[in-house]
Amino acid sequence: MIGFFDRLARPLLRAFDPEDAHSLALKALKLAPRRRPRADDSRLAVRAFGLNFPNPVGIAAGFDKHAEVPDALLGLGFGFVEIGTVTPLPQAGNPRPRVFRLEADQAVINRLGFNSEGEAAVLARLAARAGAGGIVGVNVGANKDSSDRTADYVRLIEAVSPVASYVTLNISSPNTPGLRELQRASALDDLLARIVETRDLVAPRPGPTPVLLKIAPDLSLSDLDDLVGVVRARRIDGMIVGNTTIGRPPTLRDRASAQQAGGLSGRPLYPLATRMLAETYVRVEGAFPLIGVGGIDSGKAALGKIRAGADLVQLYSALVYRGLGLVTEIKAALLAALDRREADRLGDLVGVDAAAMTAENWPA
Ligand SMILES: Cc1cc2nc3c(=O)[nH]c(=O)nc-3n(C[C@H](O)[C@H](O)[C@H](O)COP(=O)(O)O)c2cc1C
């Protein structure tokens, strides 16, 4: 199946509008014969947020926004799947076209704006797969027209905690006007106080469902200082670093598409996102685990994220250019690093480069 996709379907899909291609890929995954994932080498296992991940490579939010194919994705070998962003009420998002490929840069710009089928539809799908196993996190966001965005997050935590392995608060999408303001310390402290209260009340099993915070790579370091302080004080379970960037690195070659409004992801995001990960790691001081996301397109890039401070990694954009077989390639590369005796376990490599990275020049 992966071979079919990567050799035949992927070049064909790239001839379509990116959003149409994505819909076709989801349809194909729905139709694909369901398989149990091949058991991973036990040396790839990671324990984080109280969960046992069979391997550290996850699929990032945005690929399966409405929980249509989580089990097909687990079957492809991902160690975990993050569905969403899900909003309380259904909403259409921005007008199309709103996703753009930057082929020369192996990058994507999107301004989808939280197109979501809404909480009820997603909950029904997740309830239908309850007991199927595998780690399925749910990424949640506020409705664009909401008069109380904090209330939207609280409501979603209540609704999805019973069916989610973990919940991610997405306050870092650049495509919902004003959303990133929630990252400011005072607004964030209020949000997290209410979230933690709700998390601890809705405890569906021994211990509450872990709550993670996904941040933008565009924060200033002083804003990051404040943010990490609040997250630690409020005892949030982990952070994801990070979302797409509103920046446009000067190295971009597809200058025409680079002018599209929206968040940039893929290979050109790697230096900034990895630096922000290292900056976050040194501030968190081991208080909780981090998920590293942004521009991973190879085993080497995934290992770089781990060395910068990630216990787990996620990817999305590289799947467009490298195909679904990339997950297998990355896992093999991580095992090869262990075989070369770079470490006994992956966990021994987490953050080994972080301090040195924070002393380098800021990435362009
Ligand atoms: C088309 C597209 C849609 C996305 N939608 C979401 C989303 O709904 N919620 C979210 O938290 N991140 C979303 N993201 C961001 C990804 O989860 C990820 O943080 C970012 O793309 C960086 O990783 P990458 O370079 O591997 O793609 C989206 C990314 C893309 C390309």
mmCIF file of C-alpha atoms and ligand atoms in Angstrom:
data_model
loop_
_atom_site.group_PDB
_atom_site.id
_atom_site.type_symbol
_atom_site.label_atom_id
_atom_site.label_comp_id
_atom_site.label_asym_id
_atom_site.label_seq_id
_atom_site.Cartn_x
_atom_site.Cartn_y
_atom_site.Cartn_z
ATOM 1 C CA MET A 1 0.000 0.000 0.000
ATOM 2 C CA ILE A 2 2.737 2.463 0.962
ATOM 3 C CA GLY A 3 4.701 1.422 -2.106
ATOM 4 C CA PHE A 4 1.661 2.005 -4.313
ATOM 5 C CA PHE A 5 1.144 5.449 -2.867
ATOM 6 C CA ASP A 6 4.730 6.494 -3.085
ATOM 7 C CA ARG A 7 5.534 5.251 -6.574
ATOM 8 C CA LEU A 8 2.293 5.867 -8.411
ATOM 9 C CA ALA A 9 -0.237 7.896 -6.535
ATOM 10 C CA ARG A 10 1.984 10.590 -5.052
ATOM 11 C CA PRO A 11 3.349 12.043 -8.313
ATOM 12 C CA LEU A 12 -0.229 11.943 -9.621
ATOM 13 C CA LEU A 13 -1.606 13.622 -6.523
ATOM 14 C CA ARG A 14 0.907 16.459 -6.890
ATOM 15 C CA ALA A 15 -0.763 17.340 -10.215
ATOM 16 C CA PHE A 16 -3.926 18.259 -8.283
ATOM 17 C CA ASP A 17 -4.732 21.341 -6.233
ATOM 18 C CA PRO A 18 -3.146 20.584 -2.828
ATOM 19 C CA GLU A 19 -6.447 20.443 -0.981
ATOM 20 C CA ASP A 20 -8.063 18.158 -3.581
ATOM 21 C CA ALA A 21 -4.980 15.929 -3.460
ATOM 22 C CA HIS A 22 -5.302 15.754 0.302
ATOM 23 C CA SER A 23 -8.980 14.729 0.087
ATOM 24 C CA LEU A 24 -8.045 11.992 -2.389
ATOM 25 C CA ALA A 25 -5.290 10.717 -0.099
ATOM 26 C CA LEU A 26 -7.761 10.550 2.802
ATOM 27 C CA LYS A 27 -10.251 8.658 0.622
ATOM 28 C CA ALA A 28 -7.559 6.166 -0.370
ATOM 29 C CA LEU A 29 -6.578 5.667 3.271
ATOM 30 C CA LYS A 30 -10.223 5.033 4.167
ATOM 31 C CA LEU A 31 -10.473 2.370 1.461
ATOM 32 C CA ALA A 32 -7.114 0.738 2.166
ATOM 33 C CA PRO A 33 -7.299 -2.689 3.796
ATOM 34 C CA ARG A 34 -6.973 -2.241 7.559
ATOM 35 C CA ARG A 35 -3.785 -3.725 8.957
ATOM 36 C CA ARG A 36 -2.350 -4.018 12.383
ATOM 37 C CA PRO A 37 0.874 -2.068 12.594
ATOM 38 C CA ARG A 38 3.982 -4.259 12.572
ATOM 39 C CA ALA A 39 5.385 -4.337 16.109
ATOM 40 C CA ASP A 40 8.178 -1.813 16.543
ATOM 41 C CA ASP A 41 11.640 -2.630 17.852
ATOM 42 C CA SER A 42 11.376 -2.189 21.605
ATOM 43 C CA ARG A 43 14.367 0.184 21.536
ATOM 44 C CA LEU A 44 12.098 2.761 19.828
ATOM 45 C CA ALA A 45 9.575 2.796 22.690
ATOM 46 C CA VAL A 46 9.109 6.084 24.550
ATOM 47 C CA ARG A 47 7.245 6.722 27.770
ATOM 48 C CA ALA A 48 5.943 10.283 28.023
ATOM 49 C CA PHE A 49 2.959 12.037 29.614
ATOM 50 C CA GLY A 50 2.159 8.724 31.332
ATOM 51 C CA LEU A 51 1.628 7.057 27.924
ATOM 52 C CA ASN A 52 3.607 4.265 26.266
ATOM 53 C CA PHE A 53 4.475 5.196 22.674
ATOM 54 C CA PRO A 54 5.627 2.234 20.520
ATOM 55 C CA ASN A 55 7.872 4.627 18.566
ATOM 56 C CA PRO A 56 8.503 8.383 18.701
ATOM 57 C CA VAL A 57 7.293 9.337 15.191
ATOM 58 C CA GLY A 58 3.806 10.854 15.063
ATOM 59 C CA ILE A 59 1.665 12.477 12.409
ATOM 60 C CA ALA A 60 1.072 16.143 13.200
ATOM 61 C CA ALA A 61 -2.283 17.871 13.512
ATOM 62 C CA GLY A 62 -3.879 19.039 10.287
ATOM 63 C CA PHE A 63 -3.520 15.827 8.272
ATOM 64 C CA ASP A 64 -6.584 14.131 9.787
ATOM 65 C CA LYS A 65 -8.554 17.114 11.049
ATOM 66 C CA HIS A 66 -11.855 15.268 11.477
ATOM 67 C CA ALA A 67 -10.689 11.858 12.794
ATOM 68 C CA GLU A 68 -11.471 10.078 9.540
ATOM 69 C CA VAL A 69 -8.424 7.798 9.321
ATOM 70 C CA PRO A 70 -6.592 7.486 12.669
ATOM 71 C CA ASP A 71 -6.410 3.697 12.506
ATOM 72 C CA ALA A 72 -5.181 3.657 8.909
ATOM 73 C CA LEU A 73 -2.402 6.060 9.965
ATOM 74 C CA LEU A 74 -1.458 3.909 12.953
ATOM 75 C CA GLY A 75 -1.402 0.963 10.537
ATOM 76 C CA LEU A 76 1.221 2.767 8.439
ATOM 77 C CA GLY A 77 3.590 2.658 11.415
ATOM 78 C CA PHE A 78 3.167 6.032 13.092
ATOM 79 C CA GLY A 79 3.730 5.783 16.837
ATOM 80 C CA PHE A 80 0.856 8.185 17.438
ATOM 81 C CA VAL A 81 -1.678 10.260 15.569
ATOM 82 C CA GLU A 82 -2.830 13.765 16.454
ATOM 83 C CA ILE A 83 -6.213 14.523 14.970
ATOM 84 C CA GLY A 84 -7.713 18.030 14.641
ATOM 85 C CA THR A 85 -7.696 20.916 15.010
ATOM 86 C CA VAL A 86 -11.285 20.405 16.150
ATOM 87 C CA THR A 87 -13.482 23.408 17.002
ATOM 88 C CA PRO A 88 -16.649 23.246 19.160
ATOM 89 C CA LEU A 89 -19.006 24.168 16.305
ATOM 90 C CA PRO A 90 -18.498 23.210 12.668
ATOM 91 C CA GLN A 91 -16.923 25.991 10.597
ATOM 92 C CA ALA A 92 -15.842 26.275 6.961
ATOM 93 C CA GLY A 93 -12.498 28.034 7.376
ATOM 94 C CA ASN A 94 -11.137 30.556 4.872
ATOM 95 C CA PRO A 95 -12.090 30.696 1.183
ATOM 96 C CA ARG A 96 -10.153 28.453 -1.221
ATOM 97 C CA PRO A 97 -7.479 28.333 -2.518
ATOM 98 C CA ARG A 98 -5.888 28.251 0.920
ATOM 99 C CA VAL A 99 -3.115 25.625 0.678
ATOM 100 C CA PHE A 100 -0.058 26.173 -1.540
ATOM 101 C CA ARG A 101 2.914 23.962 -2.359
ATOM 102 C CA LEU A 102 6.351 25.529 -2.669
ATOM 103 C CA GLU A 103 7.850 22.675 -4.667
ATOM 104 C CA ALA A 104 11.336 24.150 -5.020
ATOM 105 C CA ASP A 105 11.519 24.567 -1.260
ATOM 106 C CA GLN A 106 9.760 21.331 -0.242
ATOM 107 C CA ALA A 107 7.443 23.561 1.758
ATOM 108 C CA VAL A 108 3.735 24.308 2.190
ATOM 109 C CA ILE A 109 1.855 27.501 3.056
ATOM 110 C CA ASN A 110 -1.649 27.095 4.463
ATOM 111 C CA ARG A 111 -4.292 29.493 5.662
ATOM 112 C CA LEU A 112 -7.071 26.951 6.169
ATOM 113 C CA GLY A 113 -8.373 28.789 9.249
ATOM 114 C CA PHE A 114 -9.600 25.799 11.278
ATOM 115 C CA ASN A 115 -11.974 24.205 8.802
ATOM 116 C CA SER A 116 -13.620 21.716 11.165
ATOM 117 C CA GLU A 117 -16.579 19.387 11.103
ATOM 118 C CA GLY A 118 -16.944 20.300 14.765
ATOM 119 C CA GLU A 119 -16.775 18.495 18.059
ATOM 120 C CA ALA A 120 -19.905 16.337 17.677
ATOM 121 C CA ALA A 121 -18.829 14.691 14.398
ATOM 122 C CA VAL A 122 -15.319 14.021 15.651
ATOM 123 C CA LEU A 123 -16.525 12.673 18.993
ATOM 124 C CA ALA A 124 -18.838 10.224 17.237
ATOM 125 C CA ARG A 125 -15.933 8.875 15.151
ATOM 126 C CA LEU A 126 -13.646 8.578 18.144
ATOM 127 C CA ALA A 127 -16.333 6.883 20.227
ATOM 128 C CA ALA A 128 -16.832 4.373 17.403
ATOM 129 C CA ARG A 129 -13.149 3.354 17.617
ATOM 130 C CA ALA A 130 -12.980 3.336 21.432
ATOM 131 C CA GLY A 131 -10.977 0.330 22.547
ATOM 132 C CA ALA A 132 -9.148 0.026 19.209
ATOM 133 C CA GLY A 133 -5.867 0.928 20.919
ATOM 134 C CA GLY A 134 -3.056 3.108 19.672
ATOM 135 C CA ILE A 135 -2.258 6.619 20.842
ATOM 136 C CA VAL A 136 -4.665 9.138 19.343
ATOM 137 C CA GLY A 137 -4.341 12.700 20.616
ATOM 138 C CA VAL A 138 -6.909 15.374 19.861
ATOM 139 C CA ASN A 139 -5.853 18.923 18.979
ATOM 140 C CA VAL A 140 -8.484 21.529 19.869
ATOM 141 C CA GLY A 141 -9.061 25.163 18.899
ATOM 142 C CA ALA A 142 -11.554 27.986 19.335
ATOM 143 C CA ASN A 143 -14.234 28.917 16.820
ATOM 144 C CA LYS A 144 -13.396 32.029 14.810
ATOM 145 C CA ASP A 145 -16.572 33.866 15.873
ATOM 146 C CA SER A 146 -16.494 32.716 19.481
ATOM 147 C CA SER A 147 -17.186 35.461 22.008
ATOM 148 C CA ASP A 148 -15.243 33.555 24.707
ATOM 149 C CA ARG A 149 -12.327 31.586 23.306
ATOM 150 C CA THR A 150 -11.201 30.330 26.690
ATOM 151 C CA ALA A 151 -14.669 28.836 27.198
ATOM 152 C CA ASP A 152 -14.298 27.015 23.865
ATOM 153 C CA TYR A 153 -11.097 25.310 25.072
ATOM 154 C CA VAL A 154 -12.658 24.387 28.417
ATOM 155 C CA ARG A 155 -15.691 22.908 26.682
ATOM 156 C CA LEU A 156 -13.513 20.889 24.304
ATOM 157 C CA ILE A 157 -11.363 19.527 27.132
ATOM 158 C CA GLU A 158 -14.523 18.295 28.831
ATOM 159 C CA ALA A 159 -15.884 16.776 25.642
ATOM 160 C CA VAL A 160 -12.825 15.041 24.211
ATOM 161 C CA SER A 161 -10.852 13.981 27.308
ATOM 162 C CA PRO A 162 -12.759 10.713 27.708
ATOM 163 C CA VAL A 163 -11.903 9.580 24.145
ATOM 164 C CA ALA A 164 -8.454 11.140 23.665
ATOM 165 C CA SER A 165 -5.044 9.730 24.653
ATOM 166 C CA TYR A 166 -4.001 13.361 25.173
ATOM 167 C CA VAL A 167 -5.403 16.779 24.281
ATOM 168 C CA THR A 168 -3.414 19.575 22.618
ATOM 169 C CA LEU A 169 -4.411 23.200 23.088
ATOM 170 C CA ASN A 170 -3.698 24.887 19.786
ATOM 171 C CA ILE A 171 -3.275 28.577 20.535
ATOM 172 C CA SER A 172 -0.662 29.041 17.839
ATOM 173 C CA SER A 173 -2.463 28.862 14.500
ATOM 174 C CA PRO A 174 -1.626 32.030 12.550
ATOM 175 C CA ASN A 175 -4.895 31.739 10.596
ATOM 176 C CA THR A 176 -7.469 32.635 13.250
ATOM 177 C CA PRO A 177 -7.082 36.381 13.855
ATOM 178 C CA GLY A 178 -5.990 37.148 17.424
ATOM 179 C CA LEU A 179 -5.614 33.495 18.489
ATOM 180 C CA ARG A 180 -1.865 33.755 19.131
ATOM 181 C CA GLU A 181 -2.582 36.519 21.664
ATOM 182 C CA LEU A 182 -3.578 33.677 24.025
ATOM 183 C CA GLN A 183 0.152 32.864 24.258
ATOM 184 C CA ARG A 184 0.737 36.064 26.278
ATOM 185 C CA ALA A 185 1.429 35.290 29.917
ATOM 186 C CA SER A 186 -1.650 36.879 31.528
ATOM 187 C CA ALA A 187 -4.166 35.469 29.015
ATOM 188 C CA LEU A 188 -2.388 32.088 29.092
ATOM 189 C CA ASP A 189 -2.401 31.918 32.871
ATOM 190 C CA ASP A 190 -6.159 32.447 32.931
ATOM 191 C CA LEU A 191 -6.699 29.864 30.180
ATOM 192 C CA LEU A 192 -4.469 27.224 31.774
ATOM 193 C CA ALA A 193 -5.964 27.713 35.243
ATOM 194 C CA ARG A 194 -9.400 26.913 33.840
ATOM 195 C CA ILE A 195 -8.085 24.070 31.700
ATOM 196 C CA VAL A 196 -6.275 22.373 34.572
ATOM 197 C CA GLU A 197 -9.325 22.642 36.793
ATOM 198 C CA THR A 198 -11.404 20.974 34.067
ATOM 199 C CA ARG A 199 -8.710 18.376 33.267
ATOM 200 C CA ASP A 200 -8.573 17.265 36.882
ATOM 201 C CA LEU A 201 -12.362 17.082 37.170
ATOM 202 C CA VAL A 202 -12.898 15.006 34.014
ATOM 203 C CA ALA A 203 -10.704 12.061 34.926
ATOM 204 C CA PRO A 204 -11.966 9.170 32.792
ATOM 205 C CA ARG A 205 -9.353 6.720 34.051
ATOM 206 C CA PRO A 206 -6.764 6.630 36.795
ATOM 207 C CA GLY A 207 -5.168 10.022 36.299
ATOM 208 C CA PRO A 208 -6.431 12.813 34.085
ATOM 209 C CA THR A 209 -5.930 12.943 30.311
ATOM 210 C CA PRO A 210 -2.641 14.754 29.621
ATOM 211 C CA VAL A 211 -2.937 18.278 28.248
ATOM 212 C CA LEU A 212 -0.239 19.677 25.948
ATOM 213 C CA LEU A 213 0.273 23.208 24.665
ATOM 214 C CA LYS A 214 1.284 23.805 21.035
ATOM 215 C CA ILE A 215 3.180 27.042 20.512
ATOM 216 C CA ALA A 216 4.282 29.156 17.566
ATOM 217 C CA PRO A 217 7.928 29.194 16.467
ATOM 218 C CA ASP A 218 7.600 32.975 16.112
ATOM 219 C CA LEU A 219 7.599 33.881 19.818
ATOM 220 C CA SER A 220 10.317 36.194 21.093
ATOM 221 C CA LEU A 221 12.635 34.623 23.662
ATOM 222 C CA SER A 222 11.307 36.885 26.399
ATOM 223 C CA ASP A 223 7.743 35.821 25.552
ATOM 224 C CA LEU A 224 8.981 32.213 25.648
ATOM 225 C CA ASP A 225 10.470 32.828 29.136
ATOM 226 C CA ASP A 226 7.075 34.043 30.395
ATOM 227 C CA LEU A 227 5.135 31.310 28.621
ATOM 228 C CA VAL A 228 7.261 28.443 29.949
ATOM 229 C CA GLY A 229 7.004 29.965 33.436
ATOM 230 C CA VAL A 230 3.202 29.905 33.254
ATOM 231 C CA VAL A 231 3.077 26.394 31.761
ATOM 232 C CA ARG A 232 5.344 25.063 34.519
ATOM 233 C CA ALA A 233 3.468 26.855 37.284
ATOM 234 C CA ARG A 234 0.143 25.514 36.006
ATOM 235 C CA ARG A 235 1.535 21.984 35.705
ATOM 236 C CA ILE A 236 0.643 21.388 32.079
ATOM 237 C CA ASP A 237 1.790 17.933 30.927
ATOM 238 C CA GLY A 238 3.907 18.873 27.908
ATOM 239 C CA MET A 239 4.500 21.197 24.978
ATOM 240 C CA ILE A 240 4.615 20.887 21.196
ATOM 241 C CA VAL A 241 7.149 23.102 19.437
ATOM 242 C CA GLY A 242 5.767 24.127 17.152
ATOM 243 C CA ASN A 243 3.239 25.290 14.651
ATOM 244 C CA THR A 244 3.782 26.898 11.239
ATOM 245 C CA THR A 245 5.676 30.216 10.950
ATOM 246 C CA ILE A 246 4.393 33.512 9.643
ATOM 247 C CA GLY A 247 8.015 34.295 8.714
ATOM 248 C CA ARG A 248 9.435 33.830 5.218
ATOM 249 C CA PRO A 249 13.114 32.788 5.330
ATOM 250 C CA PRO A 250 15.171 34.722 2.739
ATOM 251 C CA THR A 251 16.371 31.387 1.353
ATOM 252 C CA LEU A 252 12.937 30.560 -0.135
ATOM 253 C CA ARG A 253 13.181 29.961 -3.876
ATOM 254 C CA ASP A 254 9.499 29.944 -4.832
ATOM 255 C CA ARG A 255 9.206 33.701 -4.291
ATOM 256 C CA ALA A 256 5.757 33.956 -5.923
ATOM 257 C CA SER A 257 4.043 31.380 -3.688
ATOM 258 C CA ALA A 258 6.037 32.644 -0.694
ATOM 259 C CA GLN A 259 3.933 35.801 -0.854
ATOM 260 C CA GLN A 260 0.746 33.903 -0.037
ATOM 261 C CA ALA A 261 -0.591 34.727 3.425
ATOM 262 C CA GLY A 262 -0.587 31.866 5.932
ATOM 263 C CA GLY A 263 1.709 29.603 7.913
ATOM 264 C CA LEU A 264 4.828 28.146 6.320
ATOM 265 C CA SER A 265 5.799 24.532 7.045
ATOM 266 C CA GLY A 266 8.183 21.944 5.650
ATOM 267 C CA ARG A 267 11.945 21.957 5.128
ATOM 268 C CA PRO A 268 12.566 25.754 5.436
ATOM 269 C CA LEU A 269 10.904 25.726 8.877
ATOM 270 C CA TYR A 270 13.420 23.238 10.315
ATOM 271 C CA PRO A 271 16.159 25.649 11.524
ATOM 272 C CA LEU A 272 13.769 28.030 13.324
ATOM 273 C CA ALA A 273 11.512 25.320 14.784
ATOM 274 C CA THR A 274 14.505 23.291 16.005
ATOM 275 C CA ARG A 275 16.117 26.357 17.585
ATOM 276 C CA MET A 276 12.841 27.191 19.370
ATOM 277 C CA LEU A 277 12.677 23.585 20.552
ATOM 278 C CA ALA A 278 16.178 23.851 22.046
ATOM 279 C CA GLU A 279 15.292 27.213 23.634
ATOM 280 C CA THR A 280 12.179 25.644 25.146
ATOM 281 C CA TYR A 281 14.104 22.575 26.360
ATOM 282 C CA VAL A 282 16.643 24.635 28.307
ATOM 283 C CA ARG A 283 13.811 26.621 29.938
ATOM 284 C CA VAL A 284 11.689 23.570 30.824
ATOM 285 C CA GLU A 285 14.598 21.886 32.665
ATOM 286 C CA GLY A 286 13.077 18.432 32.364
ATOM 287 C CA ALA A 287 9.795 19.412 34.049
ATOM 288 C CA PHE A 288 7.832 17.724 31.226
ATOM 289 C CA PRO A 289 8.474 16.135 27.814
ATOM 290 C CA LEU A 290 8.458 18.023 24.496
ATOM 291 C CA ILE A 291 7.265 17.059 21.032
ATOM 292 C CA GLY A 292 9.436 18.479 18.244
ATOM 293 C CA VAL A 293 7.714 19.414 14.970
ATOM 294 C CA GLY A 294 8.658 21.448 11.927
ATOM 295 C CA GLY A 295 10.506 20.493 8.783
ATOM 296 C CA ILE A 296 11.349 16.873 9.572
ATOM 297 C CA ASP A 297 11.971 15.130 6.249
ATOM 298 C CA SER A 298 14.586 12.468 7.078
ATOM 299 C CA GLY A 299 15.945 10.280 9.833
ATOM 300 C CA LYS A 300 18.773 12.764 10.334
ATOM 301 C CA ALA A 301 16.292 15.610 10.795
ATOM 302 C CA ALA A 302 14.288 13.555 13.306
ATOM 303 C CA LEU A 303 17.446 12.724 15.232
ATOM 304 C CA GLY A 304 18.324 16.429 15.208
ATOM 305 C CA LYS A 305 14.998 17.217 16.891
ATOM 306 C CA ILE A 306 15.656 14.592 19.569
ATOM 307 C CA ARG A 307 19.131 15.984 20.187
ATOM 308 C CA ALA A 308 17.584 19.491 20.434
ATOM 309 C CA GLY A 309 15.234 18.320 23.191
ATOM 310 C CA ALA A 310 12.321 16.304 21.773
ATOM 311 C CA ASP A 311 11.177 13.057 23.396
ATOM 312 C CA LEU A 312 8.789 12.605 20.478
ATOM 313 C CA VAL A 313 8.542 14.080 16.961
ATOM 314 C CA GLN A 314 5.740 14.785 14.507
ATOM 315 C CA LEU A 315 5.656 15.607 10.809
ATOM 316 C CA TYR A 316 3.255 16.539 8.082
ATOM 317 C CA SER A 317 4.574 18.556 5.096
ATOM 318 C CA ALA A 318 7.345 16.127 4.142
ATOM 319 C CA LEU A 319 4.717 13.457 3.515
ATOM 320 C CA VAL A 320 3.623 15.526 0.497
ATOM 321 C CA TYR A 321 7.104 15.375 -1.007
ATOM 322 C CA ARG A 322 8.573 12.172 0.407
ATOM 323 C CA GLY A 323 5.468 10.002 0.778
ATOM 324 C CA LEU A 324 4.056 7.865 3.537
ATOM 325 C CA GLY A 325 7.074 5.536 3.479
ATOM 326 C CA LEU A 326 9.014 8.275 5.257
ATOM 327 C CA VAL A 327 7.868 7.052 8.666
ATOM 328 C CA THR A 328 9.500 3.652 8.079
ATOM 329 C CA GLU A 329 12.680 5.340 6.831
ATOM 330 C CA ILE A 330 12.881 7.551 9.922
ATOM 331 C CA LYS A 331 12.386 4.653 12.327
ATOM 332 C CA ALA A 332 15.126 2.668 10.558
ATOM 333 C CA ALA A 333 17.486 5.661 10.793
ATOM 334 C CA LEU A 334 16.825 6.031 14.534
ATOM 335 C CA LEU A 335 17.606 2.344 15.072
ATOM 336 C CA ALA A 336 20.762 2.689 12.967
ATOM 337 C CA ALA A 337 21.914 5.509 15.274
ATOM 338 C CA LEU A 338 21.476 3.165 18.237
ATOM 339 C CA ASP A 339 23.314 0.398 16.367
ATOM 340 C CA ARG A 340 26.212 2.809 15.809
ATOM 341 C CA ARG A 341 26.189 3.064 19.603
ATOM 342 C CA GLU A 342 25.478 6.786 19.589
ATOM 343 C CA ALA A 343 23.484 5.823 22.701
ATOM 344 C CA ASP A 344 21.942 2.768 24.381
ATOM 345 C CA ARG A 345 18.460 4.234 24.139
ATOM 346 C CA LEU A 346 16.945 7.162 22.276
ATOM 347 C CA GLY A 347 16.128 8.782 25.589
ATOM 348 C CA ASP A 348 19.853 9.221 26.245
ATOM 349 C CA LEU A 349 20.062 11.557 23.228
ATOM 350 C CA VAL A 350 17.217 13.876 24.227
ATOM 351 C CA GLY A 351 18.524 17.433 24.515
ATOM 352 C CA VAL A 352 22.253 16.613 24.238
ATOM 353 C CA ASP A 353 22.730 19.481 21.729
ATOM 354 C CA ALA A 354 20.236 21.924 23.237
ATOM 355 C CA ALA A 355 22.599 24.124 25.239
ATOM 356 C CA ALA A 356 25.119 24.398 22.383
ATOM 357 C CA MET A 357 22.338 25.232 19.907
ATOM 358 C CA THR A 358 21.127 28.139 22.000
ATOM 359 C CA ALA A 359 24.567 29.729 21.688
ATOM 360 C CA GLU A 360 24.550 29.675 17.868
ATOM 361 C CA ASN A 361 23.557 32.619 15.642
ATOM 362 C CA TRP A 362 19.804 32.976 15.260
ATOM 363 C CA PRO A 363 18.654 31.051 12.167
ATOM 364 C CA ALA A 364 17.879 33.243 9.150
HETATM 365 C C1 LIG B 1 -2.104 21.870 5.457
HETATM 366 C C2 LIG B 1 -1.750 21.988 6.900
HETATM 367 C C3 LIG B 1 -2.742 22.045 7.853
HETATM 368 C C4 LIG B 1 -2.416 22.146 9.215
HETATM 369 N N1 LIG B 1 -3.411 22.182 10.141
HETATM 370 C C5 LIG B 1 -3.089 22.221 11.465
HETATM 371 C C6 LIG B 1 -4.097 22.189 12.455
HETATM 372 O O1 LIG B 1 -5.289 22.082 12.165
HETATM 373 N N2 LIG B 1 -3.720 22.273 13.767
HETATM 374 C C7 LIG B 1 -2.404 22.365 14.147
HETATM 375 O O2 LIG B 1 -2.107 22.416 15.347
HETATM 376 N N3 LIG B 1 -1.426 22.366 13.216
HETATM 377 C C8 LIG B 1 -1.742 22.303 11.898
HETATM 378 N N4 LIG B 1 -0.742 22.305 10.974
HETATM 379 C C9 LIG B 1 0.659 22.444 11.427
HETATM 380 C C10 LIG B 1 1.351 21.091 11.589
HETATM 381 O O3 LIG B 1 0.728 20.322 12.580
HETATM 382 C C11 LIG B 1 2.834 21.290 11.961
HETATM 383 O O4 LIG B 1 2.909 21.918 13.217
HETATM 384 C C12 LIG B 1 3.584 22.144 10.940
HETATM 385 O O5 LIG B 1 3.121 21.886 9.631
HETATM 386 C C13 LIG B 1 5.104 21.901 10.995
HETATM 387 O O6 LIG B 1 5.418 20.566 10.682
HETATM 388 P P1 LIG B 1 5.893 20.089 9.203
HETATM 389 O O7 LIG B 1 6.969 21.030 8.761
HETATM 390 O O8 LIG B 1 6.350 18.682 9.385
HETATM 391 O O9 LIG B 1 4.667 20.180 8.330
HETATM 392 C C14 LIG B 1 -1.052 22.203 9.608
HETATM 393 C C15 LIG B 1 -0.060 22.127 8.632
HETATM 394 C C16 LIG B 1 -0.377 22.026 7.295
HETATM 395 C C17 LIG B 1 0.724 21.942 6.276
#
